[in-house]
Amino acid sequence: HYDRLKDPLGVMEGFADHIAPHSDAQLVLAGPAVEAVSDDPEGAEVLEEVRAAYSRMPSDVRARIRLAALPMEDSEENAAIVNALQRRSDVVVQKSIAEGFGLTVAEGMWKARPVVASRIGGIQGQILDGVSGALVSDAGDLAEFGAAVTSLLSEPERGESIGLEAMNRVRTEFLGPRHLLQYLELLSKLMQKATAS
């Protein structure tokens, strides 16, 4: 999203300064078409800041960055585009400054992609650092962010292994059937206590 709490400007600057010089990677910075999201008045402002920073970057770096404003009119079309972007990514990034449960994190993990994300909020419960993804301790530290992404790009077998572990983590911890089983276990315990009394 083009949201300050998702730090798209930091992602782009981190890519330009700490990933692009050490790899042949490309960045797709994707978010909803801001005019289609009525409950996000800052979206257009943030996107304009990102575009302005993009225009000031050297042309060789700009050639490796794509700013995508995804259509929102058709939810299935939007989902298909996001799915395609995530499935074709070598690394998925969620460098949020604040976050609860990271949907982008879970989606990337489910698609067996290694995810680099900030060690904040619910994300730190989603990713086991170094096992099912990589957590960046300081969301504002662009060098740390860049090093985490570059490390996964330079070791594709490790990235693949982390991606598979990530998918398994989502399967066992975050899907609906897991939550249903937890509710059933809780209800069973409560019923046992009630009948024992």
Tab-separated table of C-alpha atoms in Angstrom:
chain	number	residue	atom	x	y	z
A	1	HIS	CA	0.000	0.000	0.000
A	2	TYR	CA	1.040	3.577	-0.531
A	3	ASP	CA	0.842	4.169	3.196
A	4	ARG	CA	3.506	5.805	5.361
A	5	LEU	CA	3.245	2.950	7.876
A	6	LYS	CA	4.244	0.504	5.088
A	7	ASP	CA	7.233	2.780	4.275
A	8	PRO	CA	7.239	2.505	0.472
A	9	LEU	CA	9.733	5.369	0.255
A	10	GLY	CA	12.106	3.516	2.595
A	11	VAL	CA	11.731	0.318	0.563
A	12	MET	CA	12.620	2.160	-2.635
A	13	GLU	CA	15.544	4.040	-1.081
A	14	GLY	CA	16.802	0.867	0.593
A	15	PHE	CA	16.671	-0.884	-2.762
A	16	ALA	CA	18.491	1.945	-4.552
A	17	ASP	CA	21.233	2.357	-1.940
A	18	HIS	CA	21.743	-1.135	-0.526
A	19	ILE	CA	20.358	-3.769	-2.920
A	20	ALA	CA	20.791	-2.506	-6.490
A	21	PRO	CA	24.574	-1.914	-6.106
A	22	HIS	CA	25.085	-5.538	-4.984
A	23	SER	CA	22.714	-7.445	-7.272
A	24	ASP	CA	20.897	-7.383	-10.573
A	25	ALA	CA	17.540	-7.349	-8.739
A	26	GLN	CA	14.541	-5.350	-9.787
A	27	LEU	CA	11.936	-3.823	-7.478
A	28	VAL	CA	8.202	-3.801	-8.053
A	29	LEU	CA	6.630	-1.444	-5.540
A	30	ALA	CA	2.929	-2.280	-5.762
A	31	GLY	CA	-0.079	-0.763	-4.083
A	32	PRO	CA	-3.684	0.011	-4.892
A	33	ALA	CA	-4.568	2.717	-7.365
A	34	VAL	CA	-4.923	5.531	-4.825
A	35	GLU	CA	-7.984	7.095	-6.446
A	36	ALA	CA	-9.833	3.794	-5.945
A	37	VAL	CA	-9.330	3.695	-2.159
A	38	SER	CA	-11.712	6.181	-0.565
A	39	ASP	CA	-10.671	5.448	3.045
A	40	ASP	CA	-6.982	6.276	2.426
A	41	PRO	CA	-6.722	10.049	1.946
A	42	GLU	CA	-2.936	10.024	2.444
A	43	GLY	CA	-2.378	7.431	-0.284
A	44	ALA	CA	-2.163	9.951	-3.136
A	45	GLU	CA	0.214	12.137	-1.126
A	46	VAL	CA	2.501	9.200	-0.296
A	47	LEU	CA	2.481	7.968	-3.899
A	48	GLU	CA	3.422	11.466	-5.082
A	49	GLU	CA	6.349	11.534	-2.598
A	50	VAL	CA	7.481	8.130	-3.913
A	51	ARG	CA	7.209	9.326	-7.529
A	52	ALA	CA	9.177	12.491	-6.734
A	53	ALA	CA	11.979	10.499	-5.052
A	54	TYR	CA	11.945	8.030	-7.959
A	55	SER	CA	12.379	10.875	-10.479
A	56	ARG	CA	15.506	12.089	-8.616
A	57	MET	CA	17.224	8.681	-8.734
A	58	PRO	CA	19.912	7.910	-11.310
A	59	SER	CA	18.487	6.557	-14.570
A	60	ASP	CA	20.217	3.171	-14.188
A	61	VAL	CA	18.469	2.659	-10.822
A	62	ARG	CA	15.110	3.959	-12.111
A	63	ALA	CA	15.302	1.389	-14.915
A	64	ARG	CA	15.187	-1.357	-12.263
A	65	ILE	CA	12.206	0.004	-10.292
A	66	ARG	CA	8.546	-0.349	-11.229
A	67	LEU	CA	5.892	1.657	-9.414
A	68	ALA	CA	2.612	-0.221	-9.797
A	69	ALA	CA	-0.813	1.204	-8.977
A	70	LEU	CA	-3.055	-1.869	-9.064
A	71	PRO	CA	-6.688	-1.637	-10.221
A	72	MET	CA	-9.232	-2.088	-7.445
A	73	GLU	CA	-12.546	-2.178	-9.349
A	74	ASP	CA	-12.456	-5.960	-9.788
A	75	SER	CA	-11.285	-7.758	-6.646
A	76	GLU	CA	-10.545	-10.979	-8.553
A	77	GLU	CA	-8.377	-9.113	-11.056
A	78	ASN	CA	-6.536	-7.371	-8.213
A	79	ALA	CA	-5.989	-10.682	-6.402
A	80	ALA	CA	-4.673	-12.290	-9.595
A	81	ILE	CA	-2.162	-9.472	-10.125
A	82	VAL	CA	-0.942	-9.589	-6.509
A	83	ASN	CA	-0.711	-13.380	-6.711
A	84	ALA	CA	1.340	-13.211	-9.921
A	85	LEU	CA	3.698	-10.585	-8.483
A	86	GLN	CA	4.291	-12.582	-5.308
A	87	ARG	CA	4.740	-15.920	-7.101
A	88	ARG	CA	7.332	-14.436	-9.487
A	89	SER	CA	9.254	-12.650	-6.721
A	90	ASP	CA	12.552	-13.985	-5.459
A	91	VAL	CA	11.931	-12.116	-2.183
A	92	VAL	CA	8.776	-10.483	-0.807
A	93	VAL	CA	9.264	-7.434	1.419
A	94	GLN	CA	7.072	-5.884	4.122
A	95	LYS	CA	9.182	-3.136	5.707
A	96	SER	CA	6.398	-1.663	7.809
A	97	ILE	CA	6.939	0.865	10.569
A	98	ALA	CA	3.790	-0.423	12.343
A	99	GLU	CA	1.802	-3.588	11.607
A	100	GLY	CA	-0.567	-6.047	13.217
A	101	PHE	CA	-0.873	-9.354	11.412
A	102	GLY	CA	0.868	-8.808	8.075
A	103	LEU	CA	-1.368	-10.076	5.288
A	104	THR	CA	1.353	-9.492	2.676
A	105	VAL	CA	3.729	-11.466	4.905
A	106	ALA	CA	1.316	-14.407	5.175
A	107	GLU	CA	0.558	-14.351	1.434
A	108	GLY	CA	4.240	-14.363	0.517
A	109	MET	CA	4.952	-17.145	3.007
A	110	TRP	CA	2.030	-19.230	1.692
A	111	LYS	CA	3.495	-18.941	-1.818
A	112	ALA	CA	6.828	-20.336	-0.529
A	113	ARG	CA	8.635	-17.041	-1.004
A	114	PRO	CA	11.223	-15.868	1.495
A	115	VAL	CA	9.909	-12.729	3.195
A	116	VAL	CA	11.990	-9.907	4.652
A	117	ALA	CA	9.952	-7.888	7.131
A	118	SER	CA	10.274	-5.549	10.087
A	119	ARG	CA	10.481	-7.092	13.553
A	120	ILE	CA	7.320	-5.346	14.773
A	121	GLY	CA	3.783	-6.120	15.860
A	122	GLY	CA	2.257	-9.357	14.662
A	123	ILE	CA	4.934	-9.914	12.013
A	124	GLN	CA	7.401	-11.094	14.631
A	125	GLY	CA	4.962	-13.864	15.504
A	126	GLN	CA	4.516	-14.839	11.873
A	127	ILE	CA	8.168	-15.186	10.876
A	128	LEU	CA	10.779	-17.239	12.695
A	129	ASP	CA	13.890	-15.209	11.901
A	130	GLY	CA	16.336	-17.100	9.725
A	131	VAL	CA	14.001	-20.110	9.529
A	132	SER	CA	10.790	-19.018	7.803
A	133	GLY	CA	11.872	-15.519	6.768
A	134	ALA	CA	14.118	-12.679	7.809
A	135	LEU	CA	13.274	-10.016	10.385
A	136	VAL	CA	14.877	-6.587	10.292
A	137	SER	CA	15.338	-5.279	13.846
A	138	ASP	CA	15.097	-1.585	12.959
A	139	ALA	CA	12.583	-0.729	10.228
A	140	GLY	CA	14.431	2.538	9.637
A	141	ASP	CA	17.817	0.881	9.090
A	142	LEU	CA	17.972	0.693	5.304
A	143	ALA	CA	21.414	-0.951	5.346
A	144	GLU	CA	20.117	-3.797	7.544
A	145	PHE	CA	17.079	-4.150	5.286
A	146	GLY	CA	19.262	-4.167	2.166
A	147	ALA	CA	21.665	-6.726	3.627
A	148	ALA	CA	18.795	-9.093	4.502
A	149	VAL	CA	17.352	-8.927	0.983
A	150	THR	CA	20.755	-9.139	-0.720
A	151	SER	CA	21.688	-12.155	1.378
A	152	LEU	CA	18.592	-14.047	0.206
A	153	LEU	CA	19.129	-12.994	-3.414
A	154	SER	CA	22.749	-14.148	-3.362
A	155	GLU	CA	21.849	-17.535	-1.835
A	156	PRO	CA	18.850	-18.754	-3.863
A	157	GLU	CA	18.969	-22.270	-2.371
A	158	ARG	CA	18.739	-20.803	1.137
A	159	GLY	CA	15.903	-18.548	-0.029
A	160	GLU	CA	14.073	-21.558	-1.455
A	161	SER	CA	14.530	-23.492	1.791
A	162	ILE	CA	13.261	-20.549	3.858
A	163	GLY	CA	10.315	-20.158	1.471
A	164	LEU	CA	9.304	-23.796	1.894
A	165	GLU	CA	9.588	-23.510	5.681
A	166	ALA	CA	7.477	-20.337	5.494
A	167	MET	CA	4.737	-22.144	3.564
A	168	ASN	CA	4.746	-24.955	6.125
A	169	ARG	CA	4.514	-22.415	8.950
A	170	VAL	CA	1.438	-20.808	7.393
A	171	ARG	CA	-0.121	-24.239	6.836
A	172	THR	CA	0.356	-25.315	10.448
A	173	GLU	CA	-0.159	-22.005	12.266
A	174	PHE	CA	-2.324	-19.560	10.344
A	175	LEU	CA	-4.995	-21.302	8.269
A	176	GLY	CA	-8.646	-21.492	9.286
A	177	PRO	CA	-8.689	-25.221	10.170
A	178	ARG	CA	-5.909	-24.650	12.726
A	179	HIS	CA	-7.954	-21.946	14.437
A	180	LEU	CA	-11.089	-24.092	14.366
A	181	LEU	CA	-9.184	-26.946	16.031
A	182	GLN	CA	-7.912	-24.542	18.713
A	183	TYR	CA	-11.481	-23.401	19.425
A	184	LEU	CA	-12.650	-27.011	19.653
A	185	GLU	CA	-9.804	-27.857	22.053
A	186	LEU	CA	-10.718	-24.860	24.217
A	187	LEU	CA	-14.419	-25.759	24.239
A	188	SER	CA	-13.582	-29.362	25.108
A	189	LYS	CA	-11.465	-28.232	28.080
A	190	LEU	CA	-14.191	-25.889	29.251
A	191	MET	CA	-16.827	-28.632	29.011
A	192	GLN	CA	-14.586	-31.050	30.944
A	193	LYS	CA	-14.176	-28.477	33.730
A	194	ALA	CA	-17.923	-27.815	33.782
A	195	THR	CA	-18.821	-31.497	34.056
A	196	ALA	CA	-16.129	-32.138	36.696
A	197	SER	CA	-17.577	-29.458	38.972
